[in-house]
XYZ file of C-alpha atoms in Angstrom:
698
model
C -109.277 63.778 -66.455
C -110.230 64.054 -63.221
C -111.096 68.116 -62.186
C -108.054 68.077 -59.924
C -105.624 66.983 -62.905
C -107.286 69.489 -65.278
C -106.176 72.235 -62.724
C -102.750 70.679 -61.785
C -102.270 70.517 -65.413
C -103.022 73.837 -66.092
C -100.978 75.248 -62.734
C -98.138 73.467 -64.317
C -98.119 75.051 -67.861
C -98.607 78.171 -66.495
C -95.506 77.954 -63.623
C -93.053 75.984 -65.496
C -91.905 79.130 -67.815
C -89.605 80.666 -65.464
C -88.557 83.738 -67.685
C -89.716 85.787 -70.460
C -88.158 85.208 -73.718
C -85.918 87.563 -76.002
C -87.229 88.166 -79.029
C -84.599 87.111 -80.644
C -84.983 83.382 -78.789
C -83.547 80.531 -80.566
C -84.016 76.388 -80.192
C -82.392 74.947 -77.380
C -79.022 73.067 -78.852
C -77.050 70.343 -77.273
C -74.208 72.619 -75.990
C -76.637 74.944 -74.214
C -78.056 71.263 -72.275
C -74.285 70.094 -71.322
C -73.172 73.874 -70.509
C -76.233 74.866 -68.466
C -75.201 75.474 -64.811
C -76.545 72.521 -62.134
C -77.411 72.955 -58.419
C -76.559 70.371 -55.915
C -76.551 70.564 -52.455
C -78.716 72.682 -50.327
C -78.225 73.694 -46.660
C -80.560 76.364 -44.747
C -78.541 78.406 -41.664
C -79.794 78.300 -38.065
C -81.501 81.547 -37.666
C -83.218 79.971 -41.463
C -82.312 83.622 -43.036
C -79.875 82.230 -45.689
C -79.486 79.141 -47.562
C -76.012 77.838 -49.188
C -75.757 75.680 -52.110
C -73.499 74.423 -54.867
C -73.734 74.896 -58.396
C -71.766 73.088 -60.678
C -70.454 75.241 -63.901
C -69.182 73.521 -67.348
C -66.698 75.706 -69.222
C -68.362 76.305 -72.894
C -64.989 75.597 -74.782
C -62.977 73.123 -72.472
C -66.031 71.075 -70.988
C -64.294 71.179 -67.723
C -66.594 71.315 -64.615
C -65.749 72.739 -61.460
C -68.361 73.394 -58.525
C -68.700 76.647 -56.081
C -70.596 78.020 -52.962
C -73.230 80.595 -53.166
C -75.181 82.329 -50.591
C -78.525 83.757 -51.141
C -81.132 85.518 -48.443
C -84.017 83.070 -48.439
C -86.451 86.734 -46.639
C -85.614 89.088 -49.827
C -87.361 89.282 -52.916
C -85.573 89.000 -55.779
C -81.874 88.496 -53.673
C -78.693 88.223 -55.515
C -76.761 85.246 -54.448
C -73.058 85.887 -53.047
C -70.282 83.218 -53.833
C -68.794 82.260 -50.690
C -65.606 80.888 -51.876
C -63.597 81.786 -54.948
C -60.437 79.886 -55.334
C -59.309 79.503 -58.703
C -59.755 76.088 -60.356
C -60.915 74.364 -57.358
C -64.341 72.827 -56.558
C -66.372 73.427 -53.553
C -69.443 71.627 -52.786
C -72.022 69.834 -49.925
C -72.590 72.480 -47.732
C -73.702 72.335 -43.890
C -74.165 75.043 -41.400
C -73.158 74.370 -37.949
C -75.679 75.461 -35.066
C -73.320 78.446 -34.580
C -73.969 79.456 -37.924
C -70.527 78.494 -39.169
C -70.438 76.878 -42.394
C -68.780 73.336 -43.184
C -68.402 71.871 -46.802
C -66.166 69.505 -48.773
C -63.580 71.096 -51.383
C -60.063 69.681 -53.594
C -58.329 72.885 -52.740
C -55.696 71.077 -50.694
C -55.161 68.465 -53.623
C -57.719 65.910 -52.139
C -61.200 65.677 -51.059
C -61.252 67.300 -47.877
C -63.379 68.947 -45.098
C -63.114 72.919 -44.639
C -65.043 75.050 -42.460
C -65.743 79.328 -42.804
C -66.849 81.567 -40.517
C -69.809 83.721 -40.891
C -69.841 87.316 -39.381
C -72.507 88.659 -37.986
C -72.693 91.133 -40.849
C -72.586 87.829 -43.079
C -69.383 88.581 -44.162
C -67.536 85.175 -45.206
C -64.135 84.987 -43.317
C -61.270 82.937 -44.935
C -61.734 79.567 -45.062
C -59.706 76.928 -42.919
C -58.995 73.039 -43.893
C -60.858 71.424 -41.339
C -59.009 67.800 -42.140
C -56.202 66.586 -43.579
C -56.782 62.658 -44.106
C -55.136 60.020 -46.381
C -58.186 59.408 -48.092
C -60.724 61.234 -49.779
C -63.585 62.416 -48.054
C -66.844 60.942 -49.675
C -69.386 62.997 -47.625
C -70.185 63.940 -44.046
C -72.983 64.244 -41.560
C -72.633 67.154 -38.936
C -74.205 66.447 -35.610
C -77.145 68.493 -33.842
C -74.502 70.422 -31.467
C -71.893 70.613 -34.219
C -69.324 69.096 -32.114
C -68.989 66.119 -33.657
C -69.103 64.727 -37.680
C -69.403 61.623 -39.143
C -67.496 61.179 -42.558
C -67.521 58.617 -45.084
C -64.903 57.245 -47.773
C -63.510 54.054 -49.728
C -60.605 52.469 -47.880
C -59.640 49.124 -46.827
C -61.964 47.241 -44.140
C -59.036 46.263 -42.020
C -58.080 50.039 -41.905
C -58.658 50.881 -37.775
C -58.505 54.790 -39.180
C -59.735 56.660 -41.724
C -57.397 56.436 -44.912
C -54.482 54.508 -42.926
C -51.388 53.507 -45.298
C -52.990 49.981 -46.144
C -56.101 51.867 -47.521
C -56.820 50.386 -51.091
C -53.750 48.186 -51.217
C -54.187 44.498 -51.566
C -51.793 41.745 -51.522
C -50.628 40.775 -54.821
C -49.840 37.272 -55.776
C -47.300 37.756 -58.143
C -45.910 40.531 -60.796
C -49.185 40.176 -62.962
C -52.438 42.670 -63.515
C -54.739 40.052 -62.906
C -57.922 40.587 -60.698
C -58.771 37.750 -58.427
C -62.342 36.766 -57.141
C -63.753 33.959 -55.377
C -67.279 35.577 -55.020
C -69.502 38.150 -56.182
C -69.575 41.250 -56.908
C -66.963 41.327 -59.293
C -67.966 44.558 -60.711
C -70.650 47.264 -59.599
C -71.996 49.737 -62.031
C -68.936 51.077 -63.610
C -66.290 49.993 -61.679
C -64.438 46.925 -60.960
C -64.445 45.790 -57.087
C -61.129 46.139 -55.135
C -61.768 43.176 -52.817
C -61.654 44.410 -49.006
C -62.622 48.070 -49.965
C -65.829 49.589 -48.767
C -67.151 52.745 -48.551
C -66.980 52.948 -44.414
C -67.946 55.155 -41.616
C -66.219 56.883 -39.173
C -67.121 59.762 -36.159
C -64.738 62.459 -35.023
C -65.068 65.359 -32.561
C -64.990 68.762 -33.804
C -62.977 71.910 -32.043
C -62.310 75.005 -33.071
C -63.258 74.124 -36.480
C -61.364 70.871 -36.939
C -61.665 67.561 -36.815
C -59.541 66.000 -33.739
C -57.968 62.672 -33.011
C -57.971 59.512 -35.218
C -62.124 58.838 -35.407
C -63.909 55.706 -34.434
C -64.733 53.416 -37.050
C -68.754 53.065 -36.854
C -69.052 49.588 -38.964
C -68.180 47.060 -35.698
C -67.817 43.546 -37.050
C -69.986 44.561 -40.015
C -68.961 44.282 -43.513
C -70.541 46.003 -46.378
C -70.951 49.803 -47.916
C -72.171 52.572 -45.897
C -73.680 54.790 -47.516
C -74.608 52.151 -49.986
C -73.186 51.847 -53.373
C -73.719 53.081 -56.271
C -76.160 55.646 -55.162
C -76.213 56.139 -51.410
C -75.642 59.040 -49.702
C -76.003 61.306 -46.736
C -79.816 60.429 -46.562
C -78.719 57.146 -45.214
C -77.012 58.579 -42.248
C -78.649 60.060 -39.125
C -77.195 61.368 -35.935
C -79.109 60.416 -32.644
C -80.161 63.705 -31.067
C -78.368 62.693 -28.174
C -75.396 62.370 -30.209
C -74.671 59.375 -28.252
C -74.828 57.518 -31.645
C -75.278 57.408 -35.484
C -77.921 55.227 -37.205
C -76.806 54.356 -40.955
C -78.049 51.891 -43.724
C -75.646 48.937 -45.141
C -76.058 45.813 -46.874
C -73.958 42.584 -45.778
C -71.129 42.376 -48.336
C -71.106 38.820 -48.837
C -71.020 36.253 -52.084
C -75.170 36.463 -51.595
C -74.910 40.744 -52.174
C -75.588 40.700 -55.987
C -79.129 38.853 -55.265
C -79.952 41.314 -51.855
C -82.149 44.168 -51.601
C -81.782 43.576 -47.938
C -80.614 46.993 -47.067
C -80.659 47.190 -42.944
C -80.688 50.310 -40.653
C -77.818 49.534 -37.805
C -77.131 51.818 -34.879
C -73.824 52.448 -32.716
C -72.468 54.452 -30.327
C -70.681 57.293 -31.751
C -67.082 55.786 -30.245
C -68.346 52.624 -32.469
C -69.081 50.171 -29.698
C -72.581 48.182 -29.595
C -73.415 47.809 -33.441
C -77.054 46.813 -33.571
C -79.257 46.102 -36.220
C -82.627 47.789 -36.004
C -84.082 46.177 -38.963
C -83.062 42.703 -38.835
C -86.798 41.006 -38.755
C -87.674 42.269 -42.540
C -85.280 41.009 -45.237
C -85.937 43.603 -47.670
C -85.189 47.094 -48.020
C -84.803 49.685 -44.745
C -83.399 52.794 -45.966
C -83.653 56.933 -44.943
C -83.288 56.759 -41.023
C -84.247 60.000 -39.971
C -84.686 61.084 -36.043
C -87.434 63.457 -34.582
C -85.454 66.666 -32.952
C -86.604 64.952 -29.233
C -84.998 61.810 -30.029
C -88.254 59.924 -29.309
C -89.084 58.543 -32.877
C -86.746 57.262 -35.675
C -88.894 57.360 -39.018
C -87.456 55.423 -42.085
C -88.809 54.155 -45.469
C -89.197 49.990 -45.753
C -90.214 47.706 -48.491
C -91.886 44.400 -48.139
C -90.694 41.900 -50.537
C -86.996 40.624 -50.758
C -85.698 41.109 -54.081
C -87.315 43.510 -55.535
C -85.807 47.018 -56.272
C -89.234 48.644 -57.035
C -91.143 47.538 -53.985
C -93.494 50.270 -52.521
C -91.067 52.156 -49.904
C -93.503 53.063 -46.914
C -92.961 55.193 -43.841
C -92.536 53.636 -40.635
C -92.459 55.100 -37.253
C -90.552 53.519 -34.043
C -90.901 54.850 -30.686
C -87.513 54.926 -28.469
C -87.619 51.505 -26.723
C -89.522 49.812 -28.724
C -89.564 46.679 -30.733
C -89.696 46.255 -34.408
C -92.319 44.669 -34.122
C -93.763 47.328 -32.749
C -93.364 49.839 -35.595
C -95.887 52.061 -37.368
C -96.355 51.583 -41.065
C -97.574 55.415 -41.123
C -98.411 55.425 -45.176
C -99.688 51.733 -45.370
C -102.508 53.105 -46.892
C -101.018 55.719 -49.210
C -100.618 53.953 -52.601
C -97.111 55.644 -53.321
C -93.218 55.356 -52.841
C -91.536 57.605 -50.674
C -88.140 59.054 -52.101
C -87.291 61.444 -49.249
C -88.324 62.097 -45.595
C -87.694 64.995 -43.092
C -89.168 66.146 -40.037
C -90.859 69.462 -39.500
C -89.042 71.295 -36.499
C -91.990 70.684 -34.270
C -92.159 66.833 -35.257
C -95.617 66.785 -36.002
C -95.328 65.891 -39.882
C -92.777 64.457 -42.281
C -92.118 65.863 -45.293
C -91.407 63.557 -47.850
C -91.517 63.055 -51.920
C -93.006 60.375 -54.203
C -93.478 60.327 -57.446
C -97.170 60.845 -58.533
C -98.447 61.060 -62.320
C -95.555 62.543 -64.288
C -94.692 64.822 -60.888
C -92.503 64.232 -57.818
C -94.286 66.662 -55.614
C -93.329 66.985 -51.832
C -96.068 65.976 -49.141
C -96.576 66.318 -45.800
C -97.562 63.283 -43.685
C -99.049 63.654 -40.135
C -97.247 61.517 -37.953
C -100.354 61.027 -35.589
C -103.236 59.998 -38.310
C -100.874 58.964 -41.342
C -103.015 62.003 -43.324
C -100.983 62.764 -46.816
C -101.264 66.510 -47.752
C -99.921 67.555 -51.223
C -97.682 70.644 -50.676
C -96.344 71.457 -54.258
C -98.057 71.456 -57.697
C -96.293 70.324 -60.923
C -92.509 69.674 -61.146
C -89.942 67.229 -59.665
C -88.887 67.966 -56.165
C -85.736 67.253 -55.043
C -84.320 68.535 -51.641
C -86.843 69.804 -48.809
C -86.054 71.646 -45.704
C -89.152 72.584 -43.483
C -88.554 75.641 -41.547
C -89.746 76.762 -38.012
C -92.271 79.314 -39.344
C -93.938 76.399 -41.586
C -92.409 77.478 -44.480
C -90.764 74.662 -46.722
C -87.076 75.577 -48.829
C -87.327 73.066 -51.899
C -85.316 72.453 -54.756
C -87.447 71.872 -58.056
C -87.033 71.204 -62.066
C -89.377 70.419 -64.803
C -89.454 69.542 -68.290
C -88.930 73.328 -68.916
C -85.903 74.369 -66.779
C -83.223 72.994 -64.592
C -83.186 72.991 -60.671
C -83.243 75.764 -58.738
C -84.211 77.227 -55.053
C -87.888 77.559 -53.983
C -89.523 78.717 -50.738
C -93.354 77.382 -50.071
C -95.129 79.402 -47.049
C -97.521 77.936 -44.627
C -100.412 79.421 -46.770
C -99.195 77.982 -49.392
C -97.814 80.784 -51.425
C -94.429 79.912 -53.427
C -91.666 81.958 -54.356
C -88.585 81.515 -56.297
C -85.603 82.440 -54.864
C -82.814 81.240 -57.107
C -82.614 81.481 -61.083
C -79.275 80.167 -61.798
C -79.633 79.894 -65.174
C -81.871 82.251 -65.783
C -80.044 84.788 -68.565
C -79.588 81.421 -70.721
C -83.587 80.407 -70.318
C -84.103 83.899 -71.667
C -82.295 83.353 -74.632
C -83.859 79.716 -75.378
C -87.518 79.151 -76.806
C -89.616 77.267 -74.382
C -91.839 74.120 -75.153
C -95.238 73.235 -75.190
C -96.652 70.592 -73.117
C -99.439 68.523 -73.041
C -100.364 65.768 -70.850
C -102.669 63.404 -72.015
C -104.429 59.967 -70.824
C -105.789 57.454 -72.855
C -107.101 53.769 -72.327
C -104.298 50.983 -72.407
C -103.525 47.547 -72.124
C -106.220 45.880 -69.756
C -108.192 49.248 -70.519
C -106.763 50.674 -67.572
C -105.875 54.409 -67.964
C -102.428 55.348 -69.129
C -100.744 58.784 -69.319
C -98.459 60.393 -71.492
C -97.094 63.798 -72.752
C -96.487 65.646 -75.897
C -93.785 68.212 -75.778
C -93.511 70.687 -78.940
C -91.501 73.775 -79.716
C -93.613 76.744 -78.799
C -95.496 78.347 -81.729
C -94.361 75.769 -84.141
C -96.084 75.957 -87.426
C -96.665 72.855 -89.937
C -96.301 69.355 -89.393
C -93.923 67.780 -86.744
C -92.149 64.413 -86.936
C -92.253 62.392 -83.743
C -89.730 61.954 -81.626
C -91.414 58.806 -79.233
C -89.249 58.709 -76.034
C -89.502 55.445 -74.307
C -88.370 55.503 -70.651
C -85.988 52.954 -69.214
C -86.201 51.433 -65.433
C -88.645 50.016 -66.745
C -89.902 50.892 -63.089
C -89.638 54.848 -64.050
C -91.484 57.583 -65.383
C -91.274 59.860 -68.463
C -92.736 62.766 -66.251
C -91.891 66.682 -65.642
C -88.707 66.811 -64.444
C -85.526 67.908 -66.044
C -82.926 65.771 -67.321
C -79.281 66.183 -68.433
C -79.145 63.049 -70.637
C -82.707 61.886 -71.957
C -84.153 65.577 -72.229
C -87.518 66.311 -74.190
C -87.130 69.822 -74.115
C -83.913 70.084 -76.422
C -85.119 67.233 -78.551
C -88.304 68.924 -79.048
C -86.031 72.003 -79.956
C -84.717 70.359 -83.142
C -88.470 70.617 -84.716
C -89.811 67.432 -83.275
C -93.105 66.577 -81.152
C -92.041 64.650 -78.768
C -94.429 62.067 -77.280
C -93.771 60.059 -73.939
C -95.799 57.179 -72.771
C -96.004 56.023 -68.695
C -96.481 52.343 -69.588
C -97.469 49.466 -67.429
C -94.733 49.083 -65.132
C -93.965 52.829 -64.667
C -94.011 54.685 -61.542
C -96.365 57.165 -59.723
C -99.613 55.374 -60.542
C -100.031 52.506 -57.338
C -97.838 49.726 -56.621
C -99.693 47.437 -58.879
C -99.703 49.512 -61.753
C -95.539 49.554 -61.156
C -95.712 45.255 -60.660
C -97.525 44.789 -63.700
C -94.659 45.026 -66.012
C -93.322 41.508 -64.072
C -92.746 38.775 -66.505
C -94.430 40.616 -68.919
C -91.306 42.840 -70.328
C -92.536 42.969 -74.038
C -96.432 42.549 -73.305
C -98.395 44.864 -71.804
C -95.684 47.577 -72.054
C -95.685 47.356 -75.889
C -99.406 47.383 -76.532
C -99.586 51.042 -74.269
C -96.899 52.172 -76.533
C -98.904 51.444 -79.315
C -102.211 52.741 -78.103
C -100.197 55.695 -76.848
C -99.092 56.861 -80.160
C -102.182 56.364 -81.863
C -103.815 58.727 -78.897
C -101.226 61.118 -79.474
C -102.147 61.375 -83.423
C -105.607 62.115 -82.499
C -104.603 64.445 -79.940
C -102.481 66.963 -81.289
C -103.063 66.699 -85.299
C -99.578 68.632 -85.673
C -97.929 65.720 -85.424
C -96.849 63.958 -88.614
C -97.526 59.939 -87.763
C -95.650 59.262 -90.953
C -92.497 60.855 -89.973
C -91.154 59.482 -86.273
C -88.374 57.944 -84.734
C -88.304 55.846 -81.190
C -85.493 56.425 -78.764
C -84.430 54.595 -75.431
C -82.194 53.857 -72.984
C -81.549 50.829 -70.653
C -85.012 49.216 -70.532
C -86.167 51.706 -73.104
C -83.040 50.398 -75.241
C -84.529 46.866 -74.950
C -87.742 48.202 -76.376
C -85.946 49.648 -79.221
C -84.637 45.983 -79.868
C -88.437 44.723 -79.342
C -89.932 47.434 -81.381
C -87.584 46.406 -84.077
C -89.040 42.938 -83.817
C -92.372 43.289 -83.348
C -93.463 46.552 -84.737
C -90.765 47.037 -87.575
C -93.131 48.873 -89.851
C -93.976 51.950 -87.635
C -90.934 54.331 -87.155
C -88.732 55.385 -89.841
C -85.372 54.910 -87.230
C -84.779 53.671 -83.663
C -82.053 54.991 -81.177
C -81.207 52.345 -78.654
C -79.022 53.488 -75.820
C -77.620 50.571 -73.543
C -80.535 48.465 -74.588
C -80.963 44.530 -73.887
C -80.424 42.789 -77.124
C -80.032 39.396 -75.740
C -81.675 38.311 -72.041
C -79.643 35.182 -71.651
C -76.476 36.869 -72.014
C -77.616 40.102 -69.873
C -78.418 37.506 -67.252
C -75.359 35.919 -66.960
C -73.338 39.224 -67.286
C -75.363 42.312 -65.170
C -73.915 42.884 -61.603
C -77.135 43.365 -59.339
C -78.661 40.267 -60.136
C -81.925 41.105 -57.825
C -83.324 43.219 -60.612
C -83.041 40.251 -63.352
C -84.153 37.610 -60.855
C -87.060 39.632 -59.781
C -88.180 41.066 -63.260
C -88.255 37.509 -64.811
C -88.678 35.128 -62.094
C -85.741 33.595 -60.914
C -82.244 32.857 -62.739
C -82.142 31.803 -66.177
C -81.919 28.134 -65.463
C -85.009 28.305 -63.699
C -87.588 29.911 -65.804
C -90.278 28.387 -67.163
C -90.093 30.141 -70.579
C -87.180 32.358 -70.464
C -86.899 33.182 -74.138
C -90.552 34.408 -74.260
C -89.322 38.184 -74.429
C -85.981 37.850 -75.818
C -85.923 40.247 -78.696
C -82.750 38.089 -80.222
C -85.879 35.675 -80.828
C -87.239 38.370 -83.226
C -84.420 39.613 -85.461
C -85.751 37.561 -88.441
C -87.905 40.748 -88.660
C -85.844 43.610 -87.887
C -85.644 45.816 -90.991
C -85.600 49.940 -89.201
C -82.565 51.912 -89.660
C -80.809 51.870 -86.071
C -78.232 53.970 -84.009
C -76.449 51.914 -81.097
C -74.870 53.710 -78.271
C -73.111 52.407 -75.583
C -70.502 53.215 -72.724
C -67.326 50.723 -72.058
C -67.530 51.092 -68.361
C -71.227 49.949 -68.228
C -71.617 47.137 -66.007
C -75.352 47.316 -65.412
C -76.085 46.189 -69.186
C -72.172 45.397 -70.706
C -71.461 47.004 -74.051
C -71.429 43.990 -76.203
C -75.600 44.143 -76.014
C -74.978 46.791 -78.519
C -72.395 45.271 -80.162
C -74.350 42.265 -80.969
C -77.406 43.664 -82.749
C -75.055 46.043 -84.676
C -73.133 43.235 -86.107
C -76.501 41.642 -86.931
C -77.495 44.568 -88.469
C -74.709 45.250 -90.455
C -74.232 41.539 -91.817
C -78.075 42.013 -93.130
C -77.643 45.197 -94.891
C -79.834 47.278 -92.367
C -78.612 50.997 -92.256
C -77.021 51.175 -88.653
C -74.436 52.889 -86.741
C -72.405 52.273 -83.488
C -71.445 54.953 -80.981
C -68.800 53.697 -78.046
C -67.735 55.930 -75.409
C -64.927 54.141 -73.622
C -65.030 56.481 -70.824
C -68.484 56.527 -69.578
C -70.975 53.960 -67.845
C -74.587 53.509 -67.920
C -74.823 57.371 -68.684
C -73.158 59.597 -70.826
C -72.198 62.385 -68.283
C -69.185 64.060 -69.631
C -69.830 67.774 -71.117
C -67.800 66.607 -74.934
C -69.415 63.383 -74.691
C -72.729 64.752 -74.248
C -72.547 66.826 -77.047
C -71.326 64.160 -79.355
C -74.094 61.802 -78.062
C -76.570 64.499 -79.041
C -75.214 65.605 -82.169
C -75.388 61.581 -83.814
C -78.476 61.373 -82.469
C -80.025 64.733 -83.946
C -78.411 63.781 -87.063
C -79.457 60.131 -86.925
C -83.491 61.153 -86.939
C -83.135 63.900 -89.115
C -81.433 61.433 -91.738
C -84.409 59.250 -91.582
C -87.118 61.976 -90.837
C -85.854 64.686 -93.270
C -85.503 67.102 -90.774
C -82.965 69.611 -91.329
C -80.119 70.027 -88.580
C -78.886 73.140 -87.111
C -75.327 72.636 -88.806
C -77.201 72.374 -92.046
C -79.567 75.542 -91.263
C -76.421 77.547 -90.220
C -74.395 76.266 -93.405
C -77.166 77.781 -95.576
């Protein structure tokens, strides 16, 4: 381990315990995880004194969720946040300040998602909010122009709709009285929804006057057919106003029969009246996204990949000067072997603030626009939103293995101050965990990183919970998750071990690429060596009592482990894992992923069965819990029914948990608690750990 990483690890362990614990602190529960508050969007006022943010809260009895807006003074120490709007039973979210200091946001207060506006007086009192839009279709998001005199809105509607939410929106001609869906090209479904032919996420520009939209707006997609922002996860980061407000730049992938095989997101520009739509990245057939302009409008920055069809290729920051050609663009971070996740200009236009995964963390960096030099700004943790201020400081959100997202301020001299502590009281009730990073020599003798997370101050031997991340081009790093959360797992009395195997993100593009056509090779070798390394590093771990858990690719690995490492674990937990690569190749929706990672469509692969778990089922004997959502169209739920059927037929202890209302992820509060309880009970059954319910019964 390098001296820098040793120092960084020390900073991480010192900084992630955000609050002292009560003497009567207790282990974290599934109910805690489901009901902790969740910070969302953040905006900073024009005078840079205030931050507005939304918080999602979960009722501990009904598990119903709603969001609310808060305002906090970013200059004051320990400032108490103030709730901006309080409409019972309604949600407010996605705040954005106008240059006059007033606030726009989205709310369902009118019965549908609409734009709202609130003036803020000179003494920072919030005036009564006014509904700023009354459109026939829900607004999914918005982006204010620099002057606050225009706004770009987007939402789902019919492609032939001339206005935002016209009467035809969402309708299609039915051939008869039946309910059948009819398709003549892919996509037929995407992520968690069946496609509605002719409907897309569409972008419109409106004028604003006296805090309200005026007119019918202008569609910005011209003759293009596709989703902007992109689906399923694109948002405002894909939309950028030209500083002069003459036009809007946006990200879009053409929707045609090739779309399921294409990662060719392009950046288009159009006039604010919807005329003269131009593709500014036509030459690059891979991904171009995250467009953002310098404040003077002289430079466009964006992130670009090189290889068409590869969703996990490195995103390099590019710069293009006003009036220049695409071929003249500068690849600013071409010599920095990290993939950027966000881009924001500093107010003086001298630097770009970006985020990128790096060895178990996801920090913020400053990139000099003249030299391309990269400076790391934050230590441990997972940085999300970044907002640079005129005094050189940075407002940002961050979470970690210890705590969910909060708001922070880093001054120009590097001093960091936490601005919010939205879960402070609840976290004080919960025991923290100990976190240890370790590295070892993995496949090909290359350095591989992992973590050990266990209850602080635990005594005696601890069984191991061996977590395998999904992606597979991801990381089980120092970040908070409301789904796969090492802290809540460790709190049940386990030493949680994670390994960032070959293919993981944050270690350079070659390391990420190394899993290609090798799903069951180097990753399994890394997991085996990481398992052994953890036992040598921490003698408290009981290597004879262990359960492995994983979702998505991690679930694939559970099936692969069952057939190729069958005597190691006492139990397995497989969430939405691939059991049969052949049927997966013909039923998943984003074909580019499967066809890149396995070198083409199934019928053209040289050895398509090589890494297919179904071919090793004769070795299966490990008790396994299978979990899946019926609305999972990435890995259809039959991929869990098939191995459960086999396990039942062969007398292998097994259980199946199916959620009819969940997709690839389990998101709803009650379902999350059920998911965790089933997993905790399954692990305890096979590793002889007393569950919380058993403890209370004594």
